Coordinates of N, CA, C and O in Angstrom, one line a residue:
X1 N -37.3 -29.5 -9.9 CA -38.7 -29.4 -9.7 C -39.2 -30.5 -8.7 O -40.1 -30.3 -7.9
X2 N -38.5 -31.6 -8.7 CA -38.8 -32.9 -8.1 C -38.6 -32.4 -6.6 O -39.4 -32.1 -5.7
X3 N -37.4 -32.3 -6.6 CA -36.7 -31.9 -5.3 C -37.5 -30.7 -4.7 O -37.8 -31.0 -3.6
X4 N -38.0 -29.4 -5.1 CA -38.6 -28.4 -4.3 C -40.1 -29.2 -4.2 O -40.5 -29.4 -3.0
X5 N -40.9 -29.5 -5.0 CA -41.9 -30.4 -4.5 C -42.2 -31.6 -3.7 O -43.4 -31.8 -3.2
X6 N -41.3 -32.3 -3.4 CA -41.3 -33.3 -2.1 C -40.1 -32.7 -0.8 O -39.6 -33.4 0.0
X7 N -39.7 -31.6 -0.9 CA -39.0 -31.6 0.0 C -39.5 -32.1 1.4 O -39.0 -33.0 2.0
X8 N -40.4 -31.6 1.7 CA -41.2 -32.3 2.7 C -41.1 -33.9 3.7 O -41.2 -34.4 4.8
X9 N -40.8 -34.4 2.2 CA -40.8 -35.8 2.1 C -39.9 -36.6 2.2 O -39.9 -37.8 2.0
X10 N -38.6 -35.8 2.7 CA -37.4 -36.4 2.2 C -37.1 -38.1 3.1 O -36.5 -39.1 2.7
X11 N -37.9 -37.9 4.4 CA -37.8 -39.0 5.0 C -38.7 -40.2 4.2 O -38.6 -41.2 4.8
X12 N -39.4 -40.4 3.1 CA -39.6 -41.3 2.6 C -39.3 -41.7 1.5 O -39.2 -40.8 0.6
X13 N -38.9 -43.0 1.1 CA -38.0 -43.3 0.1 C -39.0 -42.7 -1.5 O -40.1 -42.8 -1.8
X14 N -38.0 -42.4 -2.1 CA -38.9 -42.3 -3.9 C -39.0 -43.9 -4.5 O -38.3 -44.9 -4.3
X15 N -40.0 -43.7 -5.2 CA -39.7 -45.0 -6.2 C -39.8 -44.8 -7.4 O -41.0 -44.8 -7.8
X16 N -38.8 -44.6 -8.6 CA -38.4 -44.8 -9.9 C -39.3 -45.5 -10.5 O -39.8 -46.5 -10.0
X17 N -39.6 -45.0 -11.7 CA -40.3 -46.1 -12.7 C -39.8 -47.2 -12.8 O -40.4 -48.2 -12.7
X18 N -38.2 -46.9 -13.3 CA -37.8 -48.4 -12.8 C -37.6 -49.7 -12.2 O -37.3 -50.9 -12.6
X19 N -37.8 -48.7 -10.5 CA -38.1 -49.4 -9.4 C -39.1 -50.2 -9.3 O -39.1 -51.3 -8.8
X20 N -40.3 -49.2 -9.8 CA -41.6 -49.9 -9.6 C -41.6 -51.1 -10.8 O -41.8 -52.3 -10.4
X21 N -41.3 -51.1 -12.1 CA -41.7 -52.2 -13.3 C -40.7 -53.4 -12.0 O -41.2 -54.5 -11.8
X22 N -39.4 -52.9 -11.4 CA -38.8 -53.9 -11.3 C -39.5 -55.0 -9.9 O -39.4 -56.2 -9.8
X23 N -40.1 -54.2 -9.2 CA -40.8 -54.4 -7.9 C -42.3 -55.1 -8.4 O -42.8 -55.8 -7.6
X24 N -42.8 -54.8 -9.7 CA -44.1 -55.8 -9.7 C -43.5 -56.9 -10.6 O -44.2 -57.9 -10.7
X25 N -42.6 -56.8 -11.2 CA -41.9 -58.2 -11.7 C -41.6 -59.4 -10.9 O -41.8 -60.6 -11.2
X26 N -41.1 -58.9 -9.8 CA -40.8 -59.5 -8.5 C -41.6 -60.1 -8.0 O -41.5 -61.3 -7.8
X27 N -43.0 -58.9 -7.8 CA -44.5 -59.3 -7.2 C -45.1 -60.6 -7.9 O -45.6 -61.6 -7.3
X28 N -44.9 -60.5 -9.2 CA -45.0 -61.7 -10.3 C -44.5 -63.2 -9.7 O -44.9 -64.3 -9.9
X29 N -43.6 -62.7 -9.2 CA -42.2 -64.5 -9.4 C -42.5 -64.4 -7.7 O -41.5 -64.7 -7.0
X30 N -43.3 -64.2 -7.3 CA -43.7 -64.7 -5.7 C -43.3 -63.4 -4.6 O -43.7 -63.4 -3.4
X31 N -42.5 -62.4 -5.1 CA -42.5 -61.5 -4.0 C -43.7 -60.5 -3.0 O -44.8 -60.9 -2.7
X32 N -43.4 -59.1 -2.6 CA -44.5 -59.1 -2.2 C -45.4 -58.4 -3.0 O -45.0 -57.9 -4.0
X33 N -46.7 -58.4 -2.6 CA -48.2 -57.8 -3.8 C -46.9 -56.3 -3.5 O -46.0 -56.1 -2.7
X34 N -47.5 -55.5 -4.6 CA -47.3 -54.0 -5.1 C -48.5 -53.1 -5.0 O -49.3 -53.5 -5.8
X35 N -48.8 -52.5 -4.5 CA -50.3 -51.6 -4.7 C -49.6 -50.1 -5.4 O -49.3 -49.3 -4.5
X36 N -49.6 -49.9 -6.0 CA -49.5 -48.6 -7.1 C -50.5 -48.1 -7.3 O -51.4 -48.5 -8.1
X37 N -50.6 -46.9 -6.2 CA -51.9 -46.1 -6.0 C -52.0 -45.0 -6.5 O -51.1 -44.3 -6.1
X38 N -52.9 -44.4 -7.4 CA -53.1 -43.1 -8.4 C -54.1 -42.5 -7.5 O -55.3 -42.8 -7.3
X39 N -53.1 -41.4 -6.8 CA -53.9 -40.1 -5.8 C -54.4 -39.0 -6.7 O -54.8 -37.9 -6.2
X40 N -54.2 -39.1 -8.4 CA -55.0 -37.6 -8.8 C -56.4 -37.8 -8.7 O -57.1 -38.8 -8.3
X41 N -56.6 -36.7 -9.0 CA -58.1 -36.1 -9.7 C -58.7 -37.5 -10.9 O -57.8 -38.2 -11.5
X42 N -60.0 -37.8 -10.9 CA -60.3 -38.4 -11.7 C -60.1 -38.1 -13.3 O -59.8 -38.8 -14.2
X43 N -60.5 -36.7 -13.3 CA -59.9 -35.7 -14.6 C -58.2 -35.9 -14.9 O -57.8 -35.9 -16.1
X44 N -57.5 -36.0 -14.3 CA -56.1 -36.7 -14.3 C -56.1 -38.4 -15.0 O -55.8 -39.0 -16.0
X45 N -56.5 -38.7 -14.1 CA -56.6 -40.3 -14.4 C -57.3 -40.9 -15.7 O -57.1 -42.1 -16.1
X46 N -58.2 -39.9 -16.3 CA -58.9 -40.7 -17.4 C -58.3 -40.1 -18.2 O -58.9 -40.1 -19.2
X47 N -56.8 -39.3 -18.1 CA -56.1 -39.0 -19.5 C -55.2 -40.1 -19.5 O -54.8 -40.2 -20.7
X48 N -54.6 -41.4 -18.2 CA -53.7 -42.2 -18.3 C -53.6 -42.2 -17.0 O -53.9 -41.5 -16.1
X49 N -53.2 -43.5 -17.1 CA -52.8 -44.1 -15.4 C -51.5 -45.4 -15.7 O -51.7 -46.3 -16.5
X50 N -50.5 -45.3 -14.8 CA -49.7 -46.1 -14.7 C -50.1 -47.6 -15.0 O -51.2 -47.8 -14.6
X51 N -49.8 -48.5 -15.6 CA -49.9 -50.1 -16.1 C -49.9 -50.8 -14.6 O -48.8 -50.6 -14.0
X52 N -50.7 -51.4 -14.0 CA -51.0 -52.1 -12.5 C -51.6 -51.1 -11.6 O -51.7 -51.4 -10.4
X53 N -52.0 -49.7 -11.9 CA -52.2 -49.0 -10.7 C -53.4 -48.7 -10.3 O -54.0 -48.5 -11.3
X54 N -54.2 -48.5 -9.1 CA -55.5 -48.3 -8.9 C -55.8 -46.8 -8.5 O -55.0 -45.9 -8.4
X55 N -57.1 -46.9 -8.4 CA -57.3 -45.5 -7.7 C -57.0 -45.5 -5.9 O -56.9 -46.5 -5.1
X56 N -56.8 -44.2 -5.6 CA -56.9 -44.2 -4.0 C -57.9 -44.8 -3.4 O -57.6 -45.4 -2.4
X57 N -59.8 -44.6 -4.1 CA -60.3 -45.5 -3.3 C -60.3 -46.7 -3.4 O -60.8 -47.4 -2.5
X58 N -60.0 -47.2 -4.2 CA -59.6 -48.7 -4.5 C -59.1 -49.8 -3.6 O -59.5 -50.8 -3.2
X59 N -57.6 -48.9 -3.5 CA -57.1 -49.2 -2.7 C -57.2 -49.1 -1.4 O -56.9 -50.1 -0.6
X60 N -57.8 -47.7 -0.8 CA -58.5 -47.8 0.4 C -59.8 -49.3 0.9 O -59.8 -50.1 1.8
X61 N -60.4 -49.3 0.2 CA -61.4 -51.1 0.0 C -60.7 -51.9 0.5 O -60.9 -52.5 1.5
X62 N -59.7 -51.9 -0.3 CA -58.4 -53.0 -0.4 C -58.1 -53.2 0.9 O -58.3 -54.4 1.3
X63 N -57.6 -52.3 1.8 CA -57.6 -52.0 3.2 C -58.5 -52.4 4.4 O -58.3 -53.1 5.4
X64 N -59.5 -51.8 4.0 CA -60.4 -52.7 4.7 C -61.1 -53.8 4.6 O -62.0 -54.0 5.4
X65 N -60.8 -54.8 3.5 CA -61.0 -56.1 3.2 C -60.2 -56.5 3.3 O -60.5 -57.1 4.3
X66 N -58.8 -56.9 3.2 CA -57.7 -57.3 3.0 C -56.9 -56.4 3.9 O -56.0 -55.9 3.2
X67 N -56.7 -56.0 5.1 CA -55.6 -55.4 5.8 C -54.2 -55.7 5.9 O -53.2 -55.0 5.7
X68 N -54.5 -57.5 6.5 CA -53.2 -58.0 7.0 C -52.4 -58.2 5.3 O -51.3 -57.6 5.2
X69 N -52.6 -58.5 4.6 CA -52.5 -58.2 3.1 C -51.7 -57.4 2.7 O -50.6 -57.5 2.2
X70 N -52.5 -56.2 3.0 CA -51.7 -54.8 2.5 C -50.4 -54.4 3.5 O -49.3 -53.9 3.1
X71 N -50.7 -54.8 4.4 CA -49.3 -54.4 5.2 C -48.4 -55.1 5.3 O -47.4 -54.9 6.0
X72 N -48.6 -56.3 4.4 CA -47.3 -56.8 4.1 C -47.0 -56.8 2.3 O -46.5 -57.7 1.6
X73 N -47.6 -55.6 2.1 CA -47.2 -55.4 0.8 C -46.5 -53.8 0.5 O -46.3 -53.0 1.5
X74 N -46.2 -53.6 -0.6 CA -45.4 -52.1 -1.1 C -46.1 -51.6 -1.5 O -46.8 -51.9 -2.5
X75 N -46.2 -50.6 -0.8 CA -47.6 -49.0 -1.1 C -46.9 -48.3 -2.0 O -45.9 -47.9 -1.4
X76 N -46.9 -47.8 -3.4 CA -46.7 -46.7 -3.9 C -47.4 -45.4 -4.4 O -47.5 -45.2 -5.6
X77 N -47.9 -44.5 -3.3 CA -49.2 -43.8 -4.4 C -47.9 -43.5 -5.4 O -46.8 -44.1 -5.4
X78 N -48.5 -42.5 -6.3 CA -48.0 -41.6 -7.2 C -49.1 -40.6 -7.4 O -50.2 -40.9 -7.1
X79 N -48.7 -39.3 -8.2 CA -49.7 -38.1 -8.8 C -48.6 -37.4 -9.8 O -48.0 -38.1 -10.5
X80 N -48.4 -36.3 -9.8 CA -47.8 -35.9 -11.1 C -46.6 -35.3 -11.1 O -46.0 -35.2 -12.2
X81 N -45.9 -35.0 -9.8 CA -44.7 -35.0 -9.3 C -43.8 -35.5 -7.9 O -42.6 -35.7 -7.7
X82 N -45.2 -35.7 -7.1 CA -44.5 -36.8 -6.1 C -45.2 -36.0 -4.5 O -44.9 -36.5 -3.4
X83 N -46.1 -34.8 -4.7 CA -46.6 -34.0 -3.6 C -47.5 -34.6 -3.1 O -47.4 -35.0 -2.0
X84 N -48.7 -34.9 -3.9 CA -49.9 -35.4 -3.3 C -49.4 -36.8 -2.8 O -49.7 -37.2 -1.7
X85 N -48.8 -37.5 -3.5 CA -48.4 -38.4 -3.4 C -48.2 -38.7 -2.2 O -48.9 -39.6 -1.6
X86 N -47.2 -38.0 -1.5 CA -46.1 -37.5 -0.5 C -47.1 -37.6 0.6 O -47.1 -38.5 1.5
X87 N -48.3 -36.5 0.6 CA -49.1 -36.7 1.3 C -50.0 -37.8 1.8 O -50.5 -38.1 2.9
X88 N -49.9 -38.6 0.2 CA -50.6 -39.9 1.2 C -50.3 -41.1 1.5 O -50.9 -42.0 1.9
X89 N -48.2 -40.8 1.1 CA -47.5 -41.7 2.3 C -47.6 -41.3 3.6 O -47.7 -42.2 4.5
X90 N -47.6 -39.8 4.0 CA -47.6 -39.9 5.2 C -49.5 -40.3 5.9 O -49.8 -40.5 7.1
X91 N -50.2 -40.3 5.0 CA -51.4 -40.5 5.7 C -51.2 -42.4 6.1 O -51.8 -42.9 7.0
X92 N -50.6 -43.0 5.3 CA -50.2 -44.8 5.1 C -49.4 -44.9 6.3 O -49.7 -45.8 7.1
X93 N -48.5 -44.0 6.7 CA -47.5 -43.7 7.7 C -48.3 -43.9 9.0 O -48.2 -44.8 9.8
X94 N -49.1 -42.6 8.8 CA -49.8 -42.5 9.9 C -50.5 -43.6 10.9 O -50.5 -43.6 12.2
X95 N -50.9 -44.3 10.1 CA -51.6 -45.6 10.7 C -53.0 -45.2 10.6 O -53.8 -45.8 11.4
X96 N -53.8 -44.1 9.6 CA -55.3 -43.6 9.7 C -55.9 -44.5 9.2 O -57.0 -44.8 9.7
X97 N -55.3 -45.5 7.6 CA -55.9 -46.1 6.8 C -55.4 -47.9 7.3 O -56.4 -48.6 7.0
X98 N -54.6 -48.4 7.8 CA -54.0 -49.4 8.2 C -54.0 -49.2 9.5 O -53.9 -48.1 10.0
X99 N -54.3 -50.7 10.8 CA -53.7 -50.9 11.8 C -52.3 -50.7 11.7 O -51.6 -51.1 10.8
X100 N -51.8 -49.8 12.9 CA -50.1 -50.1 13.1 C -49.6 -50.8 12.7 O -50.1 -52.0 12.9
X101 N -48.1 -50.9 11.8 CA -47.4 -52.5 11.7 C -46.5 -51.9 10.7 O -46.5 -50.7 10.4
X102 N -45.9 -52.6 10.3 CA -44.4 -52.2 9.2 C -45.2 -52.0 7.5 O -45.6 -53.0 6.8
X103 N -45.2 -50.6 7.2 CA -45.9 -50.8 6.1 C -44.7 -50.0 5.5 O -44.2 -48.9 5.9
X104 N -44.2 -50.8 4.2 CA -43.7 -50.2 3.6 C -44.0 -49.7 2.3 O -44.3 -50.3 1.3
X105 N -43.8 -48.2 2.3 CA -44.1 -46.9 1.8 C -43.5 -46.6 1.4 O -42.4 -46.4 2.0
X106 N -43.5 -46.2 -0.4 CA -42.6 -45.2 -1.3 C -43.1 -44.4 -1.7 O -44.3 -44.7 -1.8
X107 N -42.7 -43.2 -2.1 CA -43.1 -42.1 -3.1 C -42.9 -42.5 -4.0 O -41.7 -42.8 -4.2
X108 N -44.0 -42.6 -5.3 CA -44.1 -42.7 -6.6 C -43.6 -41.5 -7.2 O -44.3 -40.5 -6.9
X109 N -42.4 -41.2 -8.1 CA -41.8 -40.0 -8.8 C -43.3 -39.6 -9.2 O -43.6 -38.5 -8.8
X110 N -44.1 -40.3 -9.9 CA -44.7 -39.2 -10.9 C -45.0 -39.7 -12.0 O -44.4 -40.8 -12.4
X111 N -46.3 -38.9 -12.9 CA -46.3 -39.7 -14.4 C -45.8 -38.7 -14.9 O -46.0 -38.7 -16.1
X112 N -45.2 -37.9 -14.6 CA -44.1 -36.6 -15.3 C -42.3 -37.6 -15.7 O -41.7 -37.7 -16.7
X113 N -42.1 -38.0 -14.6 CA -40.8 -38.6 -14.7 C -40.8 -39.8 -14.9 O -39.7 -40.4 -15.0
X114 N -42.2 -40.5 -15.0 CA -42.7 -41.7 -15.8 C -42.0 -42.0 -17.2 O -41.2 -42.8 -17.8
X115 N -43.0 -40.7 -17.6 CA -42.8 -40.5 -19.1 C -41.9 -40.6 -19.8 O -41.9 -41.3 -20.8
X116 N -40.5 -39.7 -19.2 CA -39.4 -39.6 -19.5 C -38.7 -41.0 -19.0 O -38.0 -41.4 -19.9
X117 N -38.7 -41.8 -18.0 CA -38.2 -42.8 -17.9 C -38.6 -44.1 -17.9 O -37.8 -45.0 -17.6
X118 N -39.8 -44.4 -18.3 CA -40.6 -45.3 -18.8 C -40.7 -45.7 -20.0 O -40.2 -46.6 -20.6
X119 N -42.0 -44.5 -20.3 CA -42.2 -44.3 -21.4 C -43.1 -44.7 -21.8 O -43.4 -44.3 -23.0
X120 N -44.1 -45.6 -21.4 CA -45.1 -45.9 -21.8 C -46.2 -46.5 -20.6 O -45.8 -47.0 -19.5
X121 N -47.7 -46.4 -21.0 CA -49.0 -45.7 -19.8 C -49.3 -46.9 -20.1 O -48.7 -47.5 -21.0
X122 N -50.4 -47.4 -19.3 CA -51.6 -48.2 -19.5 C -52.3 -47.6 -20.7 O -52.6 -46.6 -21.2
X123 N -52.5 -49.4 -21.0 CA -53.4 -49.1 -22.5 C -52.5 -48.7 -23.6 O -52.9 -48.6 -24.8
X124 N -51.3 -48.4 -23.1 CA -50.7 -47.6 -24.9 C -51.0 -46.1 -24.8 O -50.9 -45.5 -25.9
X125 N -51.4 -45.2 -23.8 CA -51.8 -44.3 -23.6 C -50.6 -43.3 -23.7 O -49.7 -43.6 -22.9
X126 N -50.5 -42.4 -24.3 CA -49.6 -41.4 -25.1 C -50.0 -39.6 -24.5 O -49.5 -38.5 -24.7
X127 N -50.8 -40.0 -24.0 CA -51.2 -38.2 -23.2 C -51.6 -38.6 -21.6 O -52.0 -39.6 -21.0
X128 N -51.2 -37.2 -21.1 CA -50.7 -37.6 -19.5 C -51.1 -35.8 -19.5 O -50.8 -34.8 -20.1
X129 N -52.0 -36.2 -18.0 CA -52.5 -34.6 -17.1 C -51.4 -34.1 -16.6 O -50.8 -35.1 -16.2
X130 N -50.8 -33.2 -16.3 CA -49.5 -32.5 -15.8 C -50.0 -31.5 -14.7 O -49.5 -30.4 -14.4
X131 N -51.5 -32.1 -14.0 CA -51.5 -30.8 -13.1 C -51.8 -29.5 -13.5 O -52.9 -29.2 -14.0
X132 N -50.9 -28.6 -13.4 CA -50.5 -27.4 -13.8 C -49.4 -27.1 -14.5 O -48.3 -27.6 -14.3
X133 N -49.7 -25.7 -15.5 CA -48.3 -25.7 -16.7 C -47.0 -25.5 -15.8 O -46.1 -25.2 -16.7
X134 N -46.6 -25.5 -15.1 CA -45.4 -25.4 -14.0 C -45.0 -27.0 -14.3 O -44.0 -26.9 -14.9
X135 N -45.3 -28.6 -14.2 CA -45.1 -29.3 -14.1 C -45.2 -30.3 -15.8 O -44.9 -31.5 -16.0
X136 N -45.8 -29.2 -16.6 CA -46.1 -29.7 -18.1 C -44.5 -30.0 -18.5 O -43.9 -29.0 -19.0
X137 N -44.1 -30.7 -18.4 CA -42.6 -30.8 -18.8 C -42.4 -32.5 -19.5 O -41.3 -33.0 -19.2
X138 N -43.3 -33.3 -20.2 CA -43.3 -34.2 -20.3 C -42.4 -34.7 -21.3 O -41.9 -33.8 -21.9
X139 N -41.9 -36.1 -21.7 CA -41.0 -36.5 -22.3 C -41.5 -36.3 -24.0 O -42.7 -36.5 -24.3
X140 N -41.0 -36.0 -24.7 CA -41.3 -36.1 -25.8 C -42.1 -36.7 -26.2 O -42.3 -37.6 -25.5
X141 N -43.0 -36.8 -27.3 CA -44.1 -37.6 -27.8 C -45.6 -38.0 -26.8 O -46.6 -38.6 -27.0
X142 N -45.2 -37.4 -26.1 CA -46.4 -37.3 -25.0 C -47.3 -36.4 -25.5 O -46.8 -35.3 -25.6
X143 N -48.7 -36.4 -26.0 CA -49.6 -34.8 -25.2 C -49.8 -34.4 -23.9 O -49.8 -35.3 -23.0
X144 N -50.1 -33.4 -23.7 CA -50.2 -33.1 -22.3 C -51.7 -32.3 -22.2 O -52.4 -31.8 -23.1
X145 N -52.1 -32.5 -20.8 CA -53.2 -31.8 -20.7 C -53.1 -31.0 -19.3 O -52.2 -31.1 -18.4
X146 N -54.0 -30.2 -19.2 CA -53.1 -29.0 -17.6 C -54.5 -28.2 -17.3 O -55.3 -27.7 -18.1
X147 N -54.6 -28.3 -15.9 CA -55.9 -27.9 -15.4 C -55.4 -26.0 -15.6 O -54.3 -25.5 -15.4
X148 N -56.6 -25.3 -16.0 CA -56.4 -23.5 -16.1 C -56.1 -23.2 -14.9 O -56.2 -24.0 -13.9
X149 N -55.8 -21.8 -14.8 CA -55.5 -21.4 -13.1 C -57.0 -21.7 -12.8 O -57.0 -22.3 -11.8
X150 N -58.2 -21.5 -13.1 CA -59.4 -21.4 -12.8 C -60.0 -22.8 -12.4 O -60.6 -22.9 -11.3
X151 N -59.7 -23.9 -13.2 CA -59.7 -25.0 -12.4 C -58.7 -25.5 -11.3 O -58.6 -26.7 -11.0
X152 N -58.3 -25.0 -11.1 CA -56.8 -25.1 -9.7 C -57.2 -25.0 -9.2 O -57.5 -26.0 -8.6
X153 N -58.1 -23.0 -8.8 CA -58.4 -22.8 -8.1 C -59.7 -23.5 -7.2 O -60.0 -23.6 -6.0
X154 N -60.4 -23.9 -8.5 CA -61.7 -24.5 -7.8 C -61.0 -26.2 -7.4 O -61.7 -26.8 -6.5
X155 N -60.1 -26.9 -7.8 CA -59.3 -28.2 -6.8 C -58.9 -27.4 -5.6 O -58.2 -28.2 -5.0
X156 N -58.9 -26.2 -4.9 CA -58.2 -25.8 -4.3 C -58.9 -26.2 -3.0 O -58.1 -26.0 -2.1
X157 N -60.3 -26.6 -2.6 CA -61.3 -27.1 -1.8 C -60.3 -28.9 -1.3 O -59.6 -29.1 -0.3
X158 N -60.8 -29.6 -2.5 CA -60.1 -31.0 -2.7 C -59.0 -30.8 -1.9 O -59.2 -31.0 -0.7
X159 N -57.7 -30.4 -2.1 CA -56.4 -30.4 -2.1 C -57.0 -29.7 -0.2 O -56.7 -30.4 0.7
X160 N -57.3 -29.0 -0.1 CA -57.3 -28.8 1.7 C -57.9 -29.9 2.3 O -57.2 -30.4 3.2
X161 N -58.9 -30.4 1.9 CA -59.6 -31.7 2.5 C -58.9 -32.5 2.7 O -58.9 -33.0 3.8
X162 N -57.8 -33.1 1.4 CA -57.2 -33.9 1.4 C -55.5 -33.7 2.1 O -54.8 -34.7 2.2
X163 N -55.2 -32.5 2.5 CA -53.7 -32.1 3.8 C -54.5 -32.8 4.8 O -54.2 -33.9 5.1
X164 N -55.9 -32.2 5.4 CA -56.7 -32.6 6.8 C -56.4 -34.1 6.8 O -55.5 -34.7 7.5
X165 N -57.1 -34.7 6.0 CA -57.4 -36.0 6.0 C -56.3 -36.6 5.6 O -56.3 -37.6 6.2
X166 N -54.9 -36.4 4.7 CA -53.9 -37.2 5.2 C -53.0 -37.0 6.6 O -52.3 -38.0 7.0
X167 N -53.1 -36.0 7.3 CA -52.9 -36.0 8.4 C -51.5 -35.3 8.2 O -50.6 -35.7 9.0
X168 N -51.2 -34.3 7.1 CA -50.0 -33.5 7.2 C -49.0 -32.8 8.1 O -49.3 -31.6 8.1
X169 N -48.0 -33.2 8.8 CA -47.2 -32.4 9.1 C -46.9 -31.0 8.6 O -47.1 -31.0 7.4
X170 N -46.6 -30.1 9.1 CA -46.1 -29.1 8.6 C -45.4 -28.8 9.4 O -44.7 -27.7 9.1

C-alpha cells in the first residue's frame, strides 16, 4: 500500500517513525531543528497528531519568520500514508515556500505505519484518522476513524487545490 501510494515519490527519501524519534533526539543534543509537519485535514488531526509535530500552516509562519532557520533544518510532512505528504515535499522542493538553498526533505511514512511502529501519539492518544477504509489498517489497539465516500468526495475540492498549489509533477 505504501509503495503504490508514493510511487511518485520515489526520488525522496521516507522517514520511519524511528527515524524521526531518532532525528529529534539528535535535534535535542544540538543537532539540526526537525519540523514534523501534519498536512491532514484538521478533522484528521484532532483525532491525533504525531508527539513534536505542527500543522502545515504552522509551519508555513515558521517560514516566513524564520527562513534561514528552516533551511537548515529537516522538513518532515507526514498524512496517513505518505501521498499528501509526498506532495508537499515536492512543494518544499520546489522552492514556492522557501528561498532556493539545500532543504532537506523527507517523506513522513504515515500515522498508519506510525502506529504499527511507534506506537504511541501525542498526548497518549490511541485513535488515529485513516483517511479512507482502503488505508484503515492500523496497528492493533488503535481506534480508527475514516472519512465516508461522501466526505472524500466533498475533500475532493481541497485535495485539487492543494496538487495546484504544491506544484505537482505528473
Amino acid at each position: 500500500l505504501l509503495r503504490r501510494c508514493t510511487a511518485s515519490f520515489v526520488d525522496i527519501p521516507l522517514a520511519s517513525g524511528h527515524e524521526v524519534l531518532r532525528l529529534q533526539e539528535e535535534s535535542r543534543n544540538g543537532g539540526p531543528a526537525v519540523f514534523l509537519i501534519d498536512v491532514r485535514d484538521v478533522a484528521e488531526q484532532t483525532c491525533s497528531m504525531l508527539p513534536g509535530a505542527i500543522t502545515a500552516a504552522t509551519f508555513e509562519r515558521e517560514c516566513l519568520a524564520r527562513p534561514e532557520e528552516v533551511l537548515r533544518s529537516i522538513c518532515i510532512p507526514y498524512c496517513t500514508i505518505g501521498f499528501r505528504s509526498g506532495m508537499y515535499c515536492r512543494r518544499l522542493l520546489s522552492g514556492s515556500l522557501l528561498p532556493a538553498g539545500p532543504v532537506d526533505v523527507r517523506n513522513g511514512e504515515g500515522v498508519v505505519l506510525w502506529s504499527h511502529d511507534v506506537g504511541r501519539f501525542a498526548d497518549g492518544a490511541k485513535q488515529l484518522h485513516c483517511y479512507g477504509a482502503e488505508w484503515d489498517v492500523a496497528a492493533e489497539g488503535f481506534s480508527t476513524s475514516v472519512y465516508t465516500r461522501g466526505e472524500q468526495v466533498g475533500a475532493l475540492p481541497r485535495f485539487v487545490q492543494s496538487v495546484f498549489s504544491y506544484g505537482m509533477a505528473w
